[in-house]
Short mmCIF file of C-alpha atoms and ligand atoms in Angstrom, two decimals:
data_model
loop_
_atom_site.label_atom_id
_atom_site.label_comp_id
_atom_site.label_asym_id
_atom_site.label_seq_id
_atom_site.Cartn_x
_atom_site.Cartn_y
_atom_site.Cartn_z
CA MET G 1 103.99 73.65 179.06
CA ALA G 2 104.70 76.19 176.32
CA MET G 3 105.09 74.78 172.83
CA GLU G 4 108.46 75.50 171.29
CA ARG G 5 108.72 76.57 167.71
CA LEU G 6 110.54 73.97 165.63
CA ASP G 7 113.22 74.94 163.18
CA SER G 8 115.63 73.03 160.98
CA GLU G 9 118.05 72.60 163.88
CA THR G 10 115.49 70.89 166.05
CA GLU G 11 116.47 67.30 166.46
CA THR G 12 113.14 65.69 167.17
CA THR G 13 109.91 65.85 165.27
CA PRO G 14 106.70 65.90 167.26
CA THR G 15 104.44 62.90 166.72
CA ALA G 16 101.52 65.24 166.05
CA ILE G 17 102.79 67.89 163.66
CA PRO G 18 101.66 71.44 164.47
CA HIS G 19 99.73 72.96 161.59
CA TRP G 20 102.41 75.50 160.73
CA TYR G 21 105.21 72.95 160.57
CA ASP G 22 106.18 72.13 157.05
CA GLY G 23 109.19 70.02 156.67
CA ASP G 24 112.62 68.75 157.49
CA ASP G 25 111.63 65.29 158.60
CA ASP G 26 110.81 61.97 157.00
CA ILE G 27 107.04 62.31 157.22
CA PRO G 28 105.65 62.08 153.67
CA THR G 29 103.92 65.01 152.00
CA ILE G 30 100.69 63.52 150.66
CA VAL G 31 99.68 64.96 147.30
CA ASP G 32 97.22 62.51 145.80
CA GLY G 33 94.98 59.59 146.64
CA GLU G 34 92.54 57.05 145.31
CA ASP G 35 90.37 54.69 147.36
CA VAL G 36 92.63 53.19 150.07
CA THR G 37 95.92 54.42 148.58
CA VAL G 38 97.63 57.77 149.04
CA TYR G 39 100.71 59.03 147.17
CA ASP G 40 103.46 61.32 148.41
CA SER G 41 105.35 64.01 146.51
CA GLU G 42 107.98 61.45 145.48
CA GLY G 43 105.31 59.24 143.91
CA THR G 44 105.51 56.60 146.67
CA ALA G 45 102.23 54.80 147.35
CA TYR G 46 100.96 53.96 150.87
CA LEU G 47 97.96 51.99 152.01
CA ASP G 48 96.12 54.43 154.26
CA PHE G 49 95.07 52.20 157.14
CA GLN G 50 94.37 55.22 159.31
CA SER G 51 91.84 56.75 156.88
CA GLN G 52 93.90 59.87 157.68
CA LEU G 53 92.28 60.45 161.09
CA TYR G 54 89.76 57.59 161.09
CA CYS G 55 87.57 59.72 158.87
CA VAL G 56 87.93 59.20 155.09
CA ASN G 57 85.37 56.42 155.26
CA ALA G 58 84.46 56.42 151.54
CA GLY G 59 88.12 56.29 150.50
CA HIS G 60 90.11 58.97 148.73
CA SER G 61 88.89 60.94 145.68
CA ASN G 62 85.44 59.42 145.40
CA GLN G 63 84.00 61.07 142.28
CA GLN G 64 80.37 60.88 143.43
CA ILE G 65 81.14 62.99 146.50
CA ILE G 66 83.35 65.40 144.58
CA ASP G 67 80.59 65.95 141.98
CA ALA G 68 77.99 66.59 144.69
CA ILE G 69 80.27 69.21 146.26
CA ALA G 70 80.86 70.87 142.87
CA ASP G 71 77.11 70.90 142.07
CA GLN G 72 76.28 72.56 145.38
CA LEU G 73 79.01 75.14 144.90
CA ALA G 74 77.69 75.94 141.43
CA ARG G 75 74.09 76.33 142.70
CA ILE G 76 74.52 78.25 145.97
CA PRO G 77 77.63 77.76 148.09
CA TYR G 78 76.35 79.10 151.40
CA VAL G 79 73.01 79.69 153.12
CA SER G 80 73.05 80.77 156.77
CA SER G 81 71.80 78.42 159.44
CA GLY G 82 68.97 80.88 160.26
CA LYS G 83 67.37 80.17 156.84
CA HIS G 84 66.02 77.01 155.31
CA ASN G 85 68.12 75.28 152.66
CA ASP G 86 66.94 72.37 150.52
CA THR G 87 70.17 70.36 150.80
CA ARG G 88 70.29 70.78 154.56
CA ASN G 89 66.62 69.80 154.93
CA GLU G 90 67.20 66.73 152.80
CA LEU G 91 70.15 65.66 154.95
CA ARG G 92 68.15 66.19 158.14
CA ALA G 93 65.45 63.83 156.84
CA ARG G 94 67.99 61.31 155.58
CA LEU G 95 69.76 61.12 158.94
CA LEU G 96 66.50 60.21 160.65
CA GLU G 97 66.11 57.23 158.31
CA VAL G 98 69.37 55.64 159.44
CA ALA G 99 69.86 56.80 163.04
CA PRO G 100 69.05 54.74 166.15
CA GLU G 101 65.30 54.71 166.87
CA SER G 102 65.57 57.06 169.82
CA MET G 103 66.81 59.92 167.65
CA ALA G 104 64.26 62.55 166.56
CA GLN G 105 65.95 65.79 165.48
CA THR G 106 69.33 67.18 164.35
CA LEU G 107 71.34 70.30 165.10
CA PHE G 108 74.29 70.78 162.76
CA SER G 109 77.78 71.80 163.75
CA ILE G 110 81.24 71.99 162.15
CA SER G 111 83.65 69.67 163.94
CA GLY G 112 83.41 66.76 166.35
CA SER G 113 84.63 68.93 169.23
CA GLU G 114 81.98 71.54 168.53
CA ALA G 115 79.21 68.96 168.14
CA ASN G 116 80.16 67.62 171.59
CA GLU G 117 80.19 71.18 173.00
CA THR G 118 76.69 71.70 171.62
CA ALA G 119 75.42 68.41 173.02
CA VAL G 120 76.84 69.17 176.47
CA MET G 121 75.51 72.75 176.41
CA LEU G 122 72.04 71.49 175.54
CA ALA G 123 72.17 68.70 178.11
CA ARG G 124 73.15 71.13 180.88
CA GLU G 125 70.43 73.58 179.90
CA TYR G 126 67.77 70.85 179.73
CA ALA G 127 68.81 69.04 182.92
CA ASP G 128 69.59 72.24 184.84
CA ALA G 129 72.71 70.55 186.21
CA SER G 130 76.36 71.12 185.44
CA LYS G 131 78.43 67.97 185.77
CA VAL G 132 79.25 65.67 182.88
CA LEU G 133 80.69 62.19 183.40
CA THR G 134 83.32 60.87 180.98
CA ARG G 135 85.66 57.89 180.93
CA TRP G 136 89.35 57.77 181.58
CA HIS G 137 90.86 56.57 178.28
CA SER G 138 88.63 58.65 176.05
CA TYR G 139 88.86 61.45 173.52
CA HIS G 140 86.16 64.06 172.91
CA GLY G 141 87.92 66.96 171.23
CA ALA G 142 90.38 69.83 171.44
CA THR G 143 88.27 72.80 172.54
CA TYR G 144 88.62 73.92 176.18
CA GLY G 145 85.47 72.13 177.24
CA MET G 146 86.09 68.91 175.36
CA ALA G 147 89.80 68.64 176.13
CA SER G 148 88.94 68.79 179.83
CA LEU G 149 86.22 66.17 179.47
CA THR G 150 88.65 63.97 177.50
CA GLY G 151 90.21 61.17 179.55
CA ASP G 152 93.57 60.83 177.82
CA THR G 153 96.41 62.51 179.66
CA ASP G 154 98.17 63.95 176.59
CA THR G 155 95.19 66.06 175.58
CA ARG G 156 94.35 67.23 179.09
CA ALA G 157 97.96 68.30 179.60
CA TYR G 158 97.30 71.32 177.38
CA ILE G 159 94.25 72.42 179.35
CA GLU G 160 94.63 71.59 182.99
CA PRO G 161 97.56 73.84 183.90
CA HIS G 162 95.54 76.83 182.70
CA ALA G 163 91.92 76.22 183.52
CA THR G 164 89.89 74.21 185.95
CA THR G 165 87.04 74.42 183.42
CA THR G 166 83.73 72.74 183.48
CA GLY G 167 82.36 70.59 186.28
CA ASN G 168 83.00 67.00 185.41
CA ALA G 169 83.92 63.66 186.90
CA LYS G 170 85.68 60.74 185.29
CA PHE G 171 84.99 57.05 185.68
CA LEU G 172 86.91 53.92 184.72
CA PRO G 173 86.17 52.35 181.35
CA PRO G 174 85.09 48.68 181.25
CA ILE G 175 88.52 47.33 180.35
CA PRO G 176 90.28 44.35 181.95
CA GLU G 177 93.20 46.53 183.16
CA ALA G 178 90.81 48.56 185.33
CA PHE G 179 88.93 45.79 187.16
CA ASP G 180 89.79 42.45 188.66
CA ALA G 181 87.34 40.29 186.71
CA GLU G 182 87.49 36.68 185.54
CA THR G 183 84.87 36.89 182.79
CA PRO G 184 83.44 39.57 180.47
CA GLU G 185 80.14 39.36 182.41
CA GLU G 186 81.94 40.03 185.69
CA LEU G 187 83.83 42.90 184.06
CA ALA G 188 80.54 44.43 182.84
CA GLU G 189 79.02 44.13 186.30
CA LYS G 190 82.00 45.54 188.19
CA ALA G 191 82.45 48.43 185.76
CA ALA G 192 78.75 49.33 185.91
CA ASN G 193 78.75 49.13 189.73
CA HIS G 194 81.76 51.44 189.78
CA LEU G 195 79.90 53.92 187.56
CA GLU G 196 76.93 53.86 189.89
CA PHE G 197 79.29 54.45 192.84
CA VAL G 198 80.74 57.52 191.09
CA ILE G 199 77.26 58.87 190.36
CA ARG G 200 76.05 58.42 193.93
CA ASN G 201 79.16 60.07 195.31
CA GLU G 202 79.04 63.02 192.91
CA GLY G 203 75.34 63.48 193.63
CA PRO G 204 72.95 62.42 190.86
CA ASP G 205 71.17 65.80 190.90
CA THR G 206 74.38 67.58 190.02
CA ILE G 207 74.97 65.48 186.89
CA ALA G 208 73.52 66.51 183.53
CA ALA G 209 74.94 63.83 181.26
CA LEU G 210 77.26 60.93 180.68
CA LEU G 211 79.32 61.37 177.50
CA THR G 212 80.95 58.26 176.07
CA GLU G 213 82.38 56.76 172.92
CA VAL G 214 80.57 53.48 172.26
CA VAL G 215 83.67 51.85 170.81
CA ALA G 216 86.75 53.78 171.93
CA GLY G 217 88.38 55.69 169.10
CA SER G 218 91.95 56.93 169.38
CA SER G 219 92.24 55.70 172.97
CA GLY G 220 92.41 52.09 171.88
CA ALA G 221 89.36 50.82 169.97
CA TYR G 222 88.24 48.82 173.00
CA THR G 223 84.65 47.57 173.09
CA ALA G 224 82.52 47.17 176.19
CA PRO G 225 81.80 43.64 177.46
CA PRO G 226 78.30 42.30 176.71
CA GLY G 227 75.65 43.72 179.05
CA TYR G 228 77.68 46.78 180.07
CA PHE G 229 75.85 49.39 178.02
CA GLU G 230 72.51 47.87 178.95
CA ARG G 231 73.36 48.57 182.60
CA VAL G 232 74.66 52.05 181.72
CA ARG G 233 71.31 52.83 180.06
CA GLU G 234 69.43 51.58 183.15
CA ILE G 235 71.65 53.59 185.49
CA CYS G 236 71.20 56.77 183.41
CA ASP G 237 67.42 56.25 183.48
CA GLU G 238 67.37 55.57 187.19
CA TYR G 239 69.36 58.70 188.07
CA ASP G 240 67.90 60.92 185.36
CA ILE G 241 71.17 61.43 183.52
CA LEU G 242 71.26 62.00 179.75
CA LEU G 243 73.31 59.47 177.80
CA ILE G 244 75.35 61.11 175.02
CA ALA G 245 77.01 58.79 172.49
CA ASP G 246 80.10 60.30 170.88
CA GLU G 247 79.96 58.76 167.41
CA VAL G 248 82.60 61.01 165.86
CA ILE G 249 84.68 57.97 164.86
CA THR G 250 82.08 55.19 165.09
CA GLY G 251 79.44 56.97 162.99
CA PHE G 252 78.85 56.26 159.31
CA GLY G 253 79.75 52.66 158.88
CA ARG G 254 83.01 52.23 160.76
CA THR G 255 81.65 49.48 163.02
CA GLY G 256 79.64 47.81 160.23
CA GLU G 257 76.36 49.60 161.04
CA TRP G 258 75.42 53.20 160.36
CA PHE G 259 76.27 54.04 163.97
CA GLY G 260 78.19 52.31 166.74
CA ALA G 261 75.13 52.66 168.99
CA GLN G 262 73.45 50.16 166.67
CA SER G 263 76.32 47.67 166.66
CA GLU G 264 76.60 47.94 170.47
CA GLY G 265 72.82 47.92 171.10
CA ILE G 266 72.43 51.36 172.70
CA GLN G 267 69.61 53.92 172.50
CA PRO G 268 71.29 57.22 173.39
CA ASP G 269 69.49 60.46 174.33
CA LEU G 270 71.94 62.51 172.30
CA MET G 271 74.41 61.44 169.65
CA THR G 272 77.25 63.43 168.08
CA PHE G 273 79.04 62.77 164.80
CA ALA G 274 81.44 64.38 162.29
CA LYS G 275 84.34 62.81 160.31
CA GLY G 276 82.66 60.02 158.28
CA LEU G 277 79.51 62.12 157.76
CA THR G 278 81.12 63.73 154.69
CA SER G 279 83.96 61.20 154.47
CA SER G 280 85.84 64.31 155.66
CA TYR G 281 85.93 65.85 152.19
CA VAL G 282 84.62 69.05 153.80
CA PRO G 283 83.91 69.79 157.49
CA LEU G 284 80.46 69.07 158.87
CA ALA G 285 79.21 67.67 162.17
CA GLY G 286 75.91 67.15 163.93
CA VAL G 287 74.07 66.42 167.15
CA MET G 288 70.97 64.23 167.11
CA MET G 289 68.58 64.17 170.06
CA ASN G 290 65.58 62.25 171.34
CA ASP G 291 61.95 63.39 171.29
CA ASP G 292 62.00 65.01 174.73
CA LEU G 293 65.01 67.13 173.89
CA ALA G 294 63.62 67.99 170.46
CA GLU G 295 60.38 69.19 172.09
CA TYR G 296 62.36 71.15 174.64
CA VAL G 297 64.35 72.90 171.88
CA ALA G 298 61.18 73.60 169.91
CA ALA G 299 59.49 75.12 172.99
CA GLU G 300 62.42 76.96 174.61
CA GLY G 301 64.69 77.63 171.63
CA PHE G 302 68.43 76.97 171.55
CA ASP G 303 69.84 79.93 169.72
CA VAL G 304 73.58 79.24 169.73
CA GLY G 305 74.28 78.50 166.05
CA GLN G 306 77.66 78.92 164.37
CA THR G 307 78.20 80.59 161.00
CA PHE G 308 79.46 77.45 159.28
CA ALA G 309 77.23 74.94 161.07
CA GLY G 310 75.26 72.92 158.55
CA HIS G 311 77.16 74.40 155.61
CA PRO G 312 75.30 73.42 152.40
CA VAL G 313 78.50 72.19 150.74
CA GLY G 314 79.05 69.85 153.69
CA CYS G 315 75.42 68.73 153.54
CA ALA G 316 75.76 67.94 149.82
CA ALA G 317 78.93 65.95 150.53
CA ALA G 318 77.17 64.11 153.35
CA LEU G 319 74.20 63.10 151.19
CA ALA G 320 76.56 61.74 148.52
CA ALA G 321 78.74 59.96 151.10
CA MET G 322 75.64 58.35 152.61
CA ASP G 323 74.68 57.08 149.14
CA VAL G 324 78.14 55.59 148.77
CA TYR G 325 77.87 53.89 152.19
CA GLU G 326 74.40 52.56 151.42
CA ASP G 327 75.31 51.36 147.92
CA GLY G 328 77.99 48.93 149.07
CA LEU G 329 80.43 50.19 151.68
CA LEU G 330 78.38 49.19 154.73
CA GLU G 331 78.09 45.73 153.24
CA ASN G 332 81.78 45.63 152.33
CA THR G 333 82.70 46.57 155.91
CA ARG G 334 80.70 43.65 157.25
CA GLU G 335 82.23 41.32 154.67
CA VAL G 336 85.92 42.17 155.09
CA ALA G 337 85.97 42.97 158.84
CA PRO G 338 86.39 39.30 159.88
CA ARG G 339 89.53 39.11 157.73
CA LEU G 340 91.03 42.13 159.50
CA GLU G 341 90.06 40.73 162.89
CA SER G 342 91.63 37.34 162.22
CA ARG G 343 94.84 38.79 160.75
CA LEU G 344 95.28 41.10 163.76
CA THR G 345 94.40 38.40 166.29
CA ASP G 346 97.15 36.28 164.71
CA LEU G 347 99.62 39.02 165.65
CA GLU G 348 98.66 38.62 169.31
CA GLU G 349 99.34 34.90 169.06
CA ARG G 350 102.60 35.33 167.20
CA PHE G 351 104.29 38.14 169.17
CA ASP G 352 104.51 38.20 172.95
CA VAL G 353 104.93 42.00 172.81
CA VAL G 354 101.39 42.31 171.42
CA SER G 355 99.36 42.29 174.62
CA SER G 356 95.86 42.59 173.21
CA VAL G 357 93.89 43.20 170.04
CA HIS G 358 90.38 44.66 170.15
CA GLY G 359 87.85 46.52 168.04
CA ARG G 360 84.73 46.34 165.95
CA GLY G 361 84.13 46.42 162.20
CA LEU G 362 87.01 48.29 160.57
CA HIS G 363 88.33 49.98 163.71
CA TRP G 364 90.93 48.05 165.71
CA GLY G 365 93.60 48.62 168.32
CA VAL G 366 96.80 46.59 168.65
CA ALA G 367 98.22 47.13 172.15
CA PHE G 368 101.86 46.55 173.02
CA ALA G 369 103.39 45.73 176.40
CA ASP G 370 106.72 44.66 177.72
CA PRO G 371 106.23 40.91 178.37
CA GLU G 372 108.88 40.96 181.11
CA ALA G 373 107.33 43.84 183.01
CA ASP G 374 103.76 43.02 181.95
CA GLU G 375 103.07 46.68 181.40
CA PRO G 376 103.04 49.08 178.45
CA PHE G 377 106.48 50.10 177.20
CA VAL G 378 105.99 53.77 177.73
CA ASP G 379 104.09 55.90 180.13
CA PRO G 380 103.94 59.08 178.06
CA ARG G 381 103.87 61.25 181.17
CA VAL G 382 107.26 60.11 182.38
CA SER G 383 109.16 58.71 179.40
CA ASP G 384 110.95 60.08 176.43
CA GLU G 385 108.84 59.26 173.37
CA ASP G 386 111.96 58.56 171.32
CA ASP G 387 112.48 55.44 173.42
CA ASN G 388 109.12 54.04 172.49
CA PRO G 389 109.41 50.95 170.26
CA VAL G 390 105.76 51.34 169.26
CA GLU G 391 106.78 54.56 167.46
CA THR G 392 109.43 52.52 165.64
CA VAL G 393 106.85 49.90 164.62
CA LEU G 394 104.64 52.66 163.25
CA SER G 395 107.35 54.37 161.22
CA THR G 396 108.75 51.06 159.93
CA ALA G 397 105.28 50.00 158.80
CA GLY G 398 105.13 53.33 156.92
CA GLU G 399 108.45 52.53 155.24
CA ASN G 400 106.94 49.13 154.37
CA GLY G 401 104.08 50.94 152.61
CA ALA G 402 101.24 51.03 155.17
CA LEU G 403 100.15 53.96 157.34
CA PHE G 404 98.53 53.30 160.74
CA GLY G 405 97.49 55.56 163.61
CA MET G 406 99.18 56.01 166.99
CA GLY G 407 96.80 55.54 169.88
CA ARG G 408 96.52 57.81 172.89
CA PRO G 409 98.42 56.82 175.01
CA ASN G 410 101.13 55.81 172.56
CA THR G 411 101.30 52.15 173.50
CA GLN G 412 98.96 50.97 170.82
CA ILE G 413 98.52 51.15 167.07
CA ILE G 414 95.14 51.96 165.58
CA VAL G 415 94.07 50.14 162.42
CA SER G 416 91.19 51.86 160.64
CA PRO G 417 91.13 51.65 156.82
CA PRO G 418 88.55 53.26 154.49
CA LEU G 419 85.39 51.17 154.20
CA CYS G 420 86.13 50.34 150.54
CA VAL G 421 89.18 48.27 151.58
CA THR G 422 89.63 44.83 150.00
CA GLU G 423 90.83 41.61 151.65
CA ALA G 424 93.98 41.76 149.49
CA GLU G 425 94.74 45.25 150.83
CA ILE G 426 94.12 44.03 154.38
CA ASP G 427 96.65 41.25 153.84
CA GLU G 428 99.19 43.62 152.33
CA ALA G 429 98.88 46.19 155.14
CA VAL G 430 98.94 43.63 157.97
CA ASP G 431 101.99 42.00 156.34
CA ALA G 432 103.69 45.41 156.46
CA LEU G 433 102.77 45.74 160.15
CA GLU G 434 103.89 42.21 160.94
CA ASP G 435 107.29 42.79 159.30
CA ALA G 436 107.64 46.04 161.23
CA ILE G 437 106.96 44.31 164.57
CA GLU G 438 109.41 41.55 163.70
CA SER G 439 112.19 43.93 162.77
CA THR G 440 111.62 46.20 165.81
CA PHE G 441 111.68 43.56 168.56
N1 PMP X 1 85.25 62.64 169.53
C1 PMP X 1 85.99 61.61 169.11
C2 PMP X 1 85.64 60.23 169.54
C3 PMP X 1 87.09 61.84 168.26
O1 PMP X 1 87.84 60.81 167.87
C4 PMP X 1 87.38 63.16 167.85
C5 PMP X 1 88.53 63.48 166.90
N2 PMP X 1 89.47 62.53 166.68
C6 PMP X 1 86.58 64.19 168.33
C7 PMP X 1 85.52 63.91 169.15
C8 PMP X 1 86.86 65.61 167.95
O2 PMP X 1 86.54 65.83 166.62
P1 PMP X 1 87.20 67.02 165.79
O3 PMP X 1 88.66 66.72 165.68
O4 PMP X 1 86.48 67.02 164.48
O5 PMP X 1 86.94 68.28 166.55
#
């Protein structure tokens, strides 16, 4: 599907605005921000309950991070990844202090997509196998490789008509819609058995890795039922498959721990992260790996660096952001998260169009479904997005002063504020959402 250029006569505005598109719609132009609040060019304030793209974890305009960036720029802005750099070395050591126990070494990258590419490239090289397993209902990035590994249909629509790409197989996520299960335990068991079935049918020797978000990000913030990831770890061990945790959204405090792997009790073999690492003030991403992989890289080399990978300015921002998380924001996340959970759960009780609410820490999904049909309002592959009432809820909440994210698929709203959010701001933003649901349905 070729993308059409928009002009002022175009009647509809795409939900995701192409980078070159600059106007003629009612989407605010953000010019300023502080903590949880952003301001548009008219001076209107909005509570940013999307943290832009689930990434400004320290809040907007944090002076400590800005100063660290300025200091690094004044000292030496760039040192290539083939040389040592003090800031980069310091960050490498700091990451080891907070990462899950299984992690032993870091390769830096630039974006979440590229960190995942690097992890998959390394896994394939190490395992000498090509296939990678990913979940339906997942998002791993917008490069050719990652868009094809991604489970959501919108993203894959850009890739699949043009390229068959990399060997991969998808499996069902452990969500109630996918399995007929009475209890969370039964759901965990059935979903893990299904995964094992997929592995045995694909041929375990052909599979290098299983790549998964530990709490789903843009595809709905769903968490796995208790016991599921324990089984996934056992299955990966049994069939010699590397477990890669995509922590691009869940990393750096979003779930209430440094990493989602810690809140979900997982020891991955590889772990990728980006976004919250620098609170997104500048781009930086990374891949951490276990001892075996670190030894393999040390012995065999892995010479596929990128010019901007591990950029010192990003590393300086990351060190400062980590200080900010450690000095209060991790604790704040744990303190205010129950308030967000209870306010959102109330929505499920109050509105029959809210079909489920799920998440962890400060990352939540509010799913909508037609109560008559008992199914989501819109299947984005067959319906006109303009008919989607969830889009109306989102834009009305914006008019009410609170910005939220649209999930993929677009039948759910993602709630993911900066980690410095207060309970009063949670109340204000959820009130705005509640009013929007009430006026839409
Ligand atoms: N993985 C996950 C879970 C993500 O949510 C994203 C981005 N939203 C990516 C990977 C890709 O990251 P980036 O956009 O920085 O390439």
